[in-house]
PDB file of C-alpha atoms in Angstrom:
ATOM      1  CA  PRO Z 914      15.487   1.708  18.971  1.00  0.00           C
ATOM      2  CA  VAL Z 915      12.426   0.080  20.567  1.00  0.00           C
ATOM      3  CA  GLY Z 916       9.601   2.606  20.758  1.00  0.00           C
ATOM      4  CA  GLU Z 917      10.646   4.575  17.684  1.00  0.00           C
ATOM      5  CA  PRO Z 918       8.332   4.486  14.653  1.00  0.00           C
ATOM      6  CA  LEU Z 919       9.441   2.393  11.759  1.00  0.00           C
ATOM      7  CA  HIS Z 920       9.684   4.647   8.634  1.00  0.00           C
ATOM      8  CA  HIS Z 921       8.915   3.542   5.039  1.00  0.00           C
ATOM      9  CA  ASP Z 922       9.382   5.308   1.869  1.00  0.00           C
ATOM     10  CA  HIS Z 923       5.665   5.440   1.298  1.00  0.00           C
ATOM     11  CA  TRP Z 924       2.177   4.260   2.758  1.00  0.00           C
ATOM     12  CA  VAL Z 925       2.405   1.099   4.749  1.00  0.00           C
ATOM     13  CA  THR Z 926      -0.551  -1.014   3.246  1.00  0.00           C
ATOM     14  CA  ALA Z 927      -0.090  -4.385   4.806  1.00  0.00           C
ATOM     15  CA  LEU Z 928       1.007  -6.032   7.906  1.00  0.00           C
ATOM     16  CA  ALA Z 929       1.787  -9.605   9.145  1.00  0.00           C
ATOM     17  CA  SER Z 930       3.415 -11.182  12.050  1.00  0.00           C
ATOM     18  CA  LEU Z 931       5.280 -14.389  12.495  1.00  0.00           C
ATOM     19  CA  PRO Z 932       4.761 -15.677  16.006  1.00  0.00           C
ATOM     20  CA  ALA Z 933       7.746 -16.823  18.282  1.00  0.00           C
ATOM     21  CA  GLY Z 934       8.770 -20.534  18.170  1.00  0.00           C
ATOM     22  CA  VAL Z 935       7.511 -21.415  14.769  1.00  0.00           C
ATOM     23  CA  SER Z 936      10.646 -20.688  12.517  1.00  0.00           C
ATOM     24  CA  GLN Z 937      14.187 -21.700  13.049  1.00  0.00           C
ATOM     25  CA  ALA Z 938      15.556 -18.815  11.123  1.00  0.00           C
ATOM     26  CA  HIS Z 939      13.321 -16.314  13.305  1.00  0.00           C
ATOM     27  CA  PRO Z 940      12.802 -18.117  16.749  1.00  0.00           C
ATOM     28  CA  GLU Z 941      11.719 -14.899  18.374  1.00  0.00           C
ATOM     29  CA  GLY Z 942       9.273 -14.294  15.403  1.00  0.00           C
ATOM     30  CA  CYS Z 943       9.274 -11.231  13.132  1.00  0.00           C
ATOM     31  CA  VAL Z 944       7.066  -8.487  11.709  1.00  0.00           C
ATOM     32  CA  VAL Z 945       6.333  -8.092   8.033  1.00  0.00           C
ATOM     33  CA  THR Z 946       5.235  -4.796   6.166  1.00  0.00           C
ATOM     34  CA  GLY Z 947       4.163  -4.308   2.767  1.00  0.00           C
ATOM     35  CA  CYS Z 948       4.481  -0.724   1.314  1.00  0.00           C
ATOM     36  CA  MET Z 949       3.152   1.177  -1.609  1.00  0.00           C
ATOM     37  CA  ASP Z 950       6.684   1.481  -3.102  1.00  0.00           C
ATOM     38  CA  GLY Z 951       6.353  -2.469  -3.723  1.00  0.00           C
ATOM     39  CA  ILE Z 952       8.821  -3.530  -1.139  1.00  0.00           C
ATOM     40  CA  ILE Z 953       8.234  -5.947   1.627  1.00  0.00           C
ATOM     41  CA  ARG Z 954      10.261  -5.312   4.764  1.00  0.00           C
ATOM     42  CA  VAL Z 955      10.888  -7.948   7.428  1.00  0.00           C
ATOM     43  CA  TYR Z 956      11.718  -6.659  11.075  1.00  0.00           C
ATOM     44  CA  SER Z 957      12.877  -8.261  14.217  1.00  0.00           C
ATOM     45  CA  ALA Z 958       9.775  -9.088  16.596  1.00  0.00           C
ATOM     46  CA  ASP Z 959      10.873  -5.995  18.875  1.00  0.00           C
ATOM     47  CA  PHE Z 960      11.159  -3.806  15.865  1.00  0.00           C
ATOM     48  CA  SER Z 961      14.844  -2.984  16.874  1.00  0.00           C
ATOM     49  CA  SER Z 962      16.165  -3.988  13.289  1.00  0.00           C
ATOM     50  CA  GLN Z 963      15.189  -4.380   9.740  1.00  0.00           C
ATOM     51  CA  LEU Z 964      16.175  -7.988   8.866  1.00  0.00           C
ATOM     52  CA  MET Z 965      15.731  -7.980   5.139  1.00  0.00           C
ATOM     53  CA  GLN Z 966      13.850  -6.477   2.128  1.00  0.00           C
ATOM     54  CA  LEU Z 967      11.836  -8.536  -0.319  1.00  0.00           C
ATOM     55  CA  ARG Z 968      11.713  -7.332  -3.969  1.00  0.00           C
ATOM     56  CA  GLY Z 969       9.583  -9.130  -6.539  1.00  0.00           C
ATOM     57  CA  HIS Z 970       6.502  -6.999  -6.989  1.00  0.00           C
ATOM     58  CA  ALA Z 971       6.469  -4.118  -9.402  1.00  0.00           C
ATOM     59  CA  GLU Z 972       7.885  -1.045  -7.991  1.00  0.00           C
ATOM     60  CA  LYS Z 973       5.273   1.576  -7.161  1.00  0.00           C
ATOM     61  CA  LYS Z 974       2.644  -0.829  -7.207  1.00  0.00           C
ATOM     62  CA  GLY Z 975       1.671  -1.469  -3.609  1.00  0.00           C
ATOM     63  CA  VAL Z 976       1.906  -4.645  -1.589  1.00  0.00           C
ATOM     64  CA  ILE Z 977      -1.598  -4.672  -0.064  1.00  0.00           C
ATOM     65  CA  SER Z 978      -1.731  -8.120   1.523  1.00  0.00           C
ATOM     66  CA  LEU Z 979       0.505 -10.434   3.587  1.00  0.00           C
ATOM     67  CA  ALA Z 980      -0.353 -13.912   5.153  1.00  0.00           C
ATOM     68  CA  PHE Z 981       1.529 -16.964   6.256  1.00  0.00           C
ATOM     69  CA  ASN Z 982       0.722 -20.467   5.113  1.00  0.00           C
ATOM     70  CA  CYS Z 983      -0.635 -22.995   7.725  1.00  0.00           C
ATOM     71  CA  ASP Z 984       2.653 -24.093   8.972  1.00  0.00           C
ATOM     72  CA  HIS Z 985       4.334 -20.583   8.761  1.00  0.00           C
ATOM     73  CA  SER Z 986       6.910 -21.791   6.360  1.00  0.00           C
ATOM     74  CA  LEU Z 987       5.937 -19.591   3.497  1.00  0.00           C
ATOM     75  CA  LEU Z 988       4.798 -15.893   3.510  1.00  0.00           C
ATOM     76  CA  PHE Z 989       2.397 -14.887   0.741  1.00  0.00           C
ATOM     77  CA  SER Z 990       2.145 -11.317  -0.600  1.00  0.00           C
ATOM     78  CA  GLY Z 991      -0.498  -9.763  -2.885  1.00  0.00           C
ATOM     79  CA  SER Z 992       0.007  -6.486  -4.935  1.00  0.00           C
ATOM     80  CA  TRP Z 993      -1.615  -3.866  -6.919  1.00  0.00           C
ATOM     81  CA  ASP Z 994       0.678  -5.253  -9.658  1.00  0.00           C
ATOM     82  CA  GLY Z 995      -1.823  -8.114 -10.233  1.00  0.00           C
ATOM     83  CA  SER Z 996       0.312 -10.814  -8.718  1.00  0.00           C
ATOM     84  CA  ALA Z 997       0.809 -12.994  -5.659  1.00  0.00           C
ATOM     85  CA  ILE Z 998       4.156 -14.271  -4.495  1.00  0.00           C
ATOM     86  CA  ALA Z 999       5.190 -17.170  -2.111  1.00  0.00           C
ATOM     87  CA  TRP Z1000       8.378 -16.325  -0.180  1.00  0.00           C
ATOM     88  CA  ASP Z1001      10.620 -18.708   1.987  1.00  0.00           C
ATOM     89  CA  LEU Z1002      11.846 -16.693   4.932  1.00  0.00           C
ATOM     90  CA  GLU Z1003      13.724 -19.480   6.516  1.00  0.00           C
ATOM     91  CA  LYS Z1004      17.105 -18.210   5.669  1.00  0.00           C
ATOM     92  CA  GLU Z1005      18.295 -15.883   8.371  1.00  0.00           C
ATOM     93  CA  HIS Z1006      19.417 -12.818   6.329  1.00  0.00           C
ATOM     94  CA  HIS Z1007      17.699 -13.294   3.007  1.00  0.00           C
ATOM     95  CA  ALA Z1008      14.599 -14.740   1.635  1.00  0.00           C
ATOM     96  CA  ALA Z1009      13.869 -16.776  -1.505  1.00  0.00           C
ATOM     97  CA  LEU Z1010      11.053 -16.074  -4.005  1.00  0.00           C
ATOM     98  CA  VAL Z1011       9.514 -19.447  -4.163  1.00  0.00           C
ATOM     99  CA  ARG Z1012       6.698 -19.051  -6.779  1.00  0.00           C
ATOM    100  CA  GLN Z1013       4.739 -16.184  -8.492  1.00  0.00           C
ATOM    101  CA  PHE Z1014       1.132 -16.506  -9.187  1.00  0.00           C
ATOM    102  CA  PRO Z1015       0.426 -13.893 -11.921  1.00  0.00           C
ATOM    103  CA  GLY Z1016      -2.582 -12.990 -14.052  1.00  0.00           C
ATOM    104  CA  HIS Z1017      -4.751 -11.312 -11.478  1.00  0.00           C
ATOM    105  CA  GLU Z1018      -6.849  -8.203 -12.153  1.00  0.00           C
ATOM    106  CA  ASN Z1019      -5.331  -5.356 -10.261  1.00  0.00           C
ATOM    107  CA  GLY Z1020      -5.296  -5.654  -6.322  1.00  0.00           C
ATOM    108  CA  VAL Z1021      -4.594  -9.047  -4.929  1.00  0.00           C
ATOM    109  CA  HIS Z1022      -5.378 -10.275  -1.359  1.00  0.00           C
ATOM    110  CA  VAL Z1023      -3.938 -13.452  -0.228  1.00  0.00           C
ATOM    111  CA  LEU Z1024      -4.629 -16.193   2.301  1.00  0.00           C
ATOM    112  CA  GLY Z1025      -2.888 -19.445   3.237  1.00  0.00           C
ATOM    113  CA  LEU Z1026      -5.333 -22.177   3.621  1.00  0.00           C
ATOM    114  CA  ALA Z1027      -5.272 -25.122   6.166  1.00  0.00           C
ATOM    115  CA  ASP Z1028      -4.655 -27.675   3.301  1.00  0.00           C
ATOM    116  CA  GLY Z1029      -1.487 -25.838   2.320  1.00  0.00           C
ATOM    117  CA  SER Z1030      -3.034 -24.211  -0.709  1.00  0.00           C
ATOM    118  CA  LEU Z1031      -3.209 -20.551  -1.463  1.00  0.00           C
ATOM    119  CA  ALA Z1032      -6.433 -18.285  -2.003  1.00  0.00           C
ATOM    120  CA  THR Z1033      -6.350 -15.191  -3.816  1.00  0.00           C
ATOM    121  CA  VAL Z1034      -8.985 -12.483  -4.591  1.00  0.00           C
ATOM    122  CA  SER Z1035      -8.840  -9.652  -6.918  1.00  0.00           C
ATOM    123  CA  SER Z1036     -10.264  -6.264  -7.096  1.00  0.00           C
ATOM    124  CA  GLY Z1037     -11.056  -6.812 -10.897  1.00  0.00           C
ATOM    125  CA  GLU Z1038     -10.637  -4.553 -13.857  1.00  0.00           C
ATOM    126  CA  ALA Z1039     -12.575  -1.817 -15.548  1.00  0.00           C
ATOM    127  CA  VAL Z1040     -14.410  -3.128 -18.707  1.00  0.00           C
ATOM    128  CA  ASN Z1041     -16.509  -0.503 -20.513  1.00  0.00           C
ATOM    129  CA  SER Z1042     -16.040   1.714 -17.499  1.00  0.00           C
ATOM    130  CA  GLN Z1043     -17.647  -0.973 -15.172  1.00  0.00           C
ATOM    131  CA  PRO Z1044     -15.864  -3.233 -12.818  1.00  0.00           C
ATOM    132  CA  ALA Z1045     -15.443  -6.806 -14.016  1.00  0.00           C
ATOM    133  CA  ASN Z1046     -13.413  -9.984 -13.546  1.00  0.00           C
ATOM    134  CA  PHE Z1047     -13.240  -9.861  -9.897  1.00  0.00           C
ATOM    135  CA  LYS Z1048     -12.318 -13.504  -8.943  1.00  0.00           C
ATOM    136  CA  LEU Z1049     -11.547 -15.871  -6.171  1.00  0.00           C
ATOM    137  CA  ARG Z1050      -8.660 -18.336  -7.092  1.00  0.00           C
ATOM    138  CA  LEU Z1051      -7.320 -21.340  -5.356  1.00  0.00           C
ATOM    139  CA  TRP Z1052      -3.784 -22.488  -6.145  1.00  0.00           C
ATOM    140  CA  ASP Z1053      -1.592 -25.439  -5.522  1.00  0.00           C
ATOM    141  CA  VAL Z1054       1.387 -23.708  -3.965  1.00  0.00           C
ATOM    142  CA  SER Z1055       3.948 -26.583  -4.895  1.00  0.00           C
ATOM    143  CA  SER Z1056       3.000 -26.712  -8.654  1.00  0.00           C
ATOM    144  CA  GLY Z1057       1.769 -23.149  -9.003  1.00  0.00           C
ATOM    145  CA  GLU Z1058      -1.340 -24.637 -10.907  1.00  0.00           C
ATOM    146  CA  LYS Z1059      -4.712 -22.911 -10.489  1.00  0.00           C
ATOM    147  CA  LYS Z1060      -7.113 -25.303  -8.724  1.00  0.00           C
ATOM    148  CA  ALA Z1061     -10.239 -23.331  -9.084  1.00  0.00           C
ATOM    149  CA  GLU Z1062     -11.489 -19.857 -10.222  1.00  0.00           C
ATOM    150  CA  ILE Z1063     -14.763 -18.566  -8.721  1.00  0.00           C
ATOM    151  CA  TYR Z1064     -16.611 -15.686 -10.040  1.00  0.00           C
ATOM    152  CA  ASP Z1065     -19.546 -15.351  -7.604  1.00  0.00           C
ATOM    153  CA  HIS Z1066     -19.481 -11.841  -6.256  1.00  0.00           C
ATOM    154  CA  ARG Z1067     -21.152  -8.910  -8.112  1.00  0.00           C
ATOM    155  CA  ALA Z1068     -18.354  -6.398  -7.379  1.00  0.00           C
ATOM    156  CA  SER Z1069     -14.787  -6.007  -6.480  1.00  0.00           C
ATOM    157  CA  ILE Z1070     -13.493  -8.513  -3.794  1.00  0.00           C
ATOM    158  CA  ARG Z1071     -11.713  -6.533  -1.109  1.00  0.00           C
ATOM    159  CA  SER Z1072     -10.708  -8.974   1.618  1.00  0.00           C
ATOM    160  CA  ILE Z1073     -10.351 -12.670   2.591  1.00  0.00           C
ATOM    161  CA  LYS Z1074     -10.044 -13.972   6.124  1.00  0.00           C
ATOM    162  CA  HIS Z1075     -10.072 -17.296   7.894  1.00  0.00           C
ATOM    163  CA  THR Z1076     -13.043 -18.669   9.961  1.00  0.00           C
ATOM    164  CA  ALA Z1077     -13.804 -21.689  11.848  1.00  0.00           C
ATOM    165  CA  LEU Z1078     -15.343 -23.405   8.876  1.00  0.00           C
ATOM    166  CA  GLY Z1079     -13.029 -22.230   6.049  1.00  0.00           C
ATOM    167  CA  PHE Z1080     -12.793 -18.691   5.089  1.00  0.00           C
ATOM    168  CA  MET Z1081     -14.603 -15.609   3.985  1.00  0.00           C
ATOM    169  CA  THR Z1082     -14.504 -13.045   1.188  1.00  0.00           C
ATOM    170  CA  THR Z1083     -16.071  -9.485   1.264  1.00  0.00           C
ATOM    171  CA  ALA Z1084     -16.864  -7.264  -1.643  1.00  0.00           C
ATOM    172  CA  ASN Z1085     -18.145  -3.962  -2.882  1.00  0.00           C
ATOM    173  CA  ASP Z1086     -21.450  -5.568  -3.493  1.00  0.00           C
ATOM    174  CA  GLY Z1087     -22.079  -5.338   0.229  1.00  0.00           C
ATOM    175  CA  THR Z1088     -21.818  -9.005   0.801  1.00  0.00           C
ATOM    176  CA  ILE Z1089     -19.870 -11.449   2.900  1.00  0.00           C
ATOM    177  CA  ALA Z1090     -19.492 -14.954   1.435  1.00  0.00           C
ATOM    178  CA  LEU Z1091     -18.756 -17.650   4.042  1.00  0.00           C
ATOM    179  CA  ARG Z1092     -16.945 -20.518   2.268  1.00  0.00           C
ATOM    180  CA  THR Z1093     -15.522 -23.977   2.749  1.00  0.00           C
ATOM    181  CA  THR Z1094     -11.805 -24.510   2.231  1.00  0.00           C
ATOM    182  CA  ASP Z1095     -12.536 -25.412  -1.492  1.00  0.00           C
ATOM    183  CA  GLY Z1096     -14.286 -22.107  -1.944  1.00  0.00           C
ATOM    184  CA  GLU Z1097     -17.672 -23.221  -2.121  1.00  0.00           C
ATOM    185  CA  ARG Z1098     -20.308 -20.845  -0.432  1.00  0.00           C
ATOM    186  CA  ILE Z1099     -21.939 -22.098   2.812  1.00  0.00           C
TER     187      ILE Z1099
END
């Protein structure tokens, strides 16, 4: 019932909401959660019911990032399994896995860009006991092709968010990089 907490099997590590009026399948909107059990859960906008569960990430590898694309037709998820996934939520009682974007290093954060592409950042991997290979990647969602791979932070990249000029990334090197939609630093 409304007002009751939503229980998950493990830590809830990501949250996104689909606004009302942008989806035919979910006209009232919905709320999406990512969990450390690797499952994405979709709830009604008023939290009164769980609409579906999305399984595609590795079990027990947390879903740590959720974002919608610019027209809200796709949900993107990023996980500690080193992958990002595009999901179509337009079916009322089930979702379709549209495309996987593999090959990241550990934790992946996702962002749908205004031009319809996907931006992903990774936390990197340990090489000789040092963090390495933390990258920003830009993807063509329809083909799954990587459009760019940018390696310009000096430590694990931890988040990615929209700005009026494009987007920004933050990293363990203590920096925030303001970027154009093609990933170039401003």
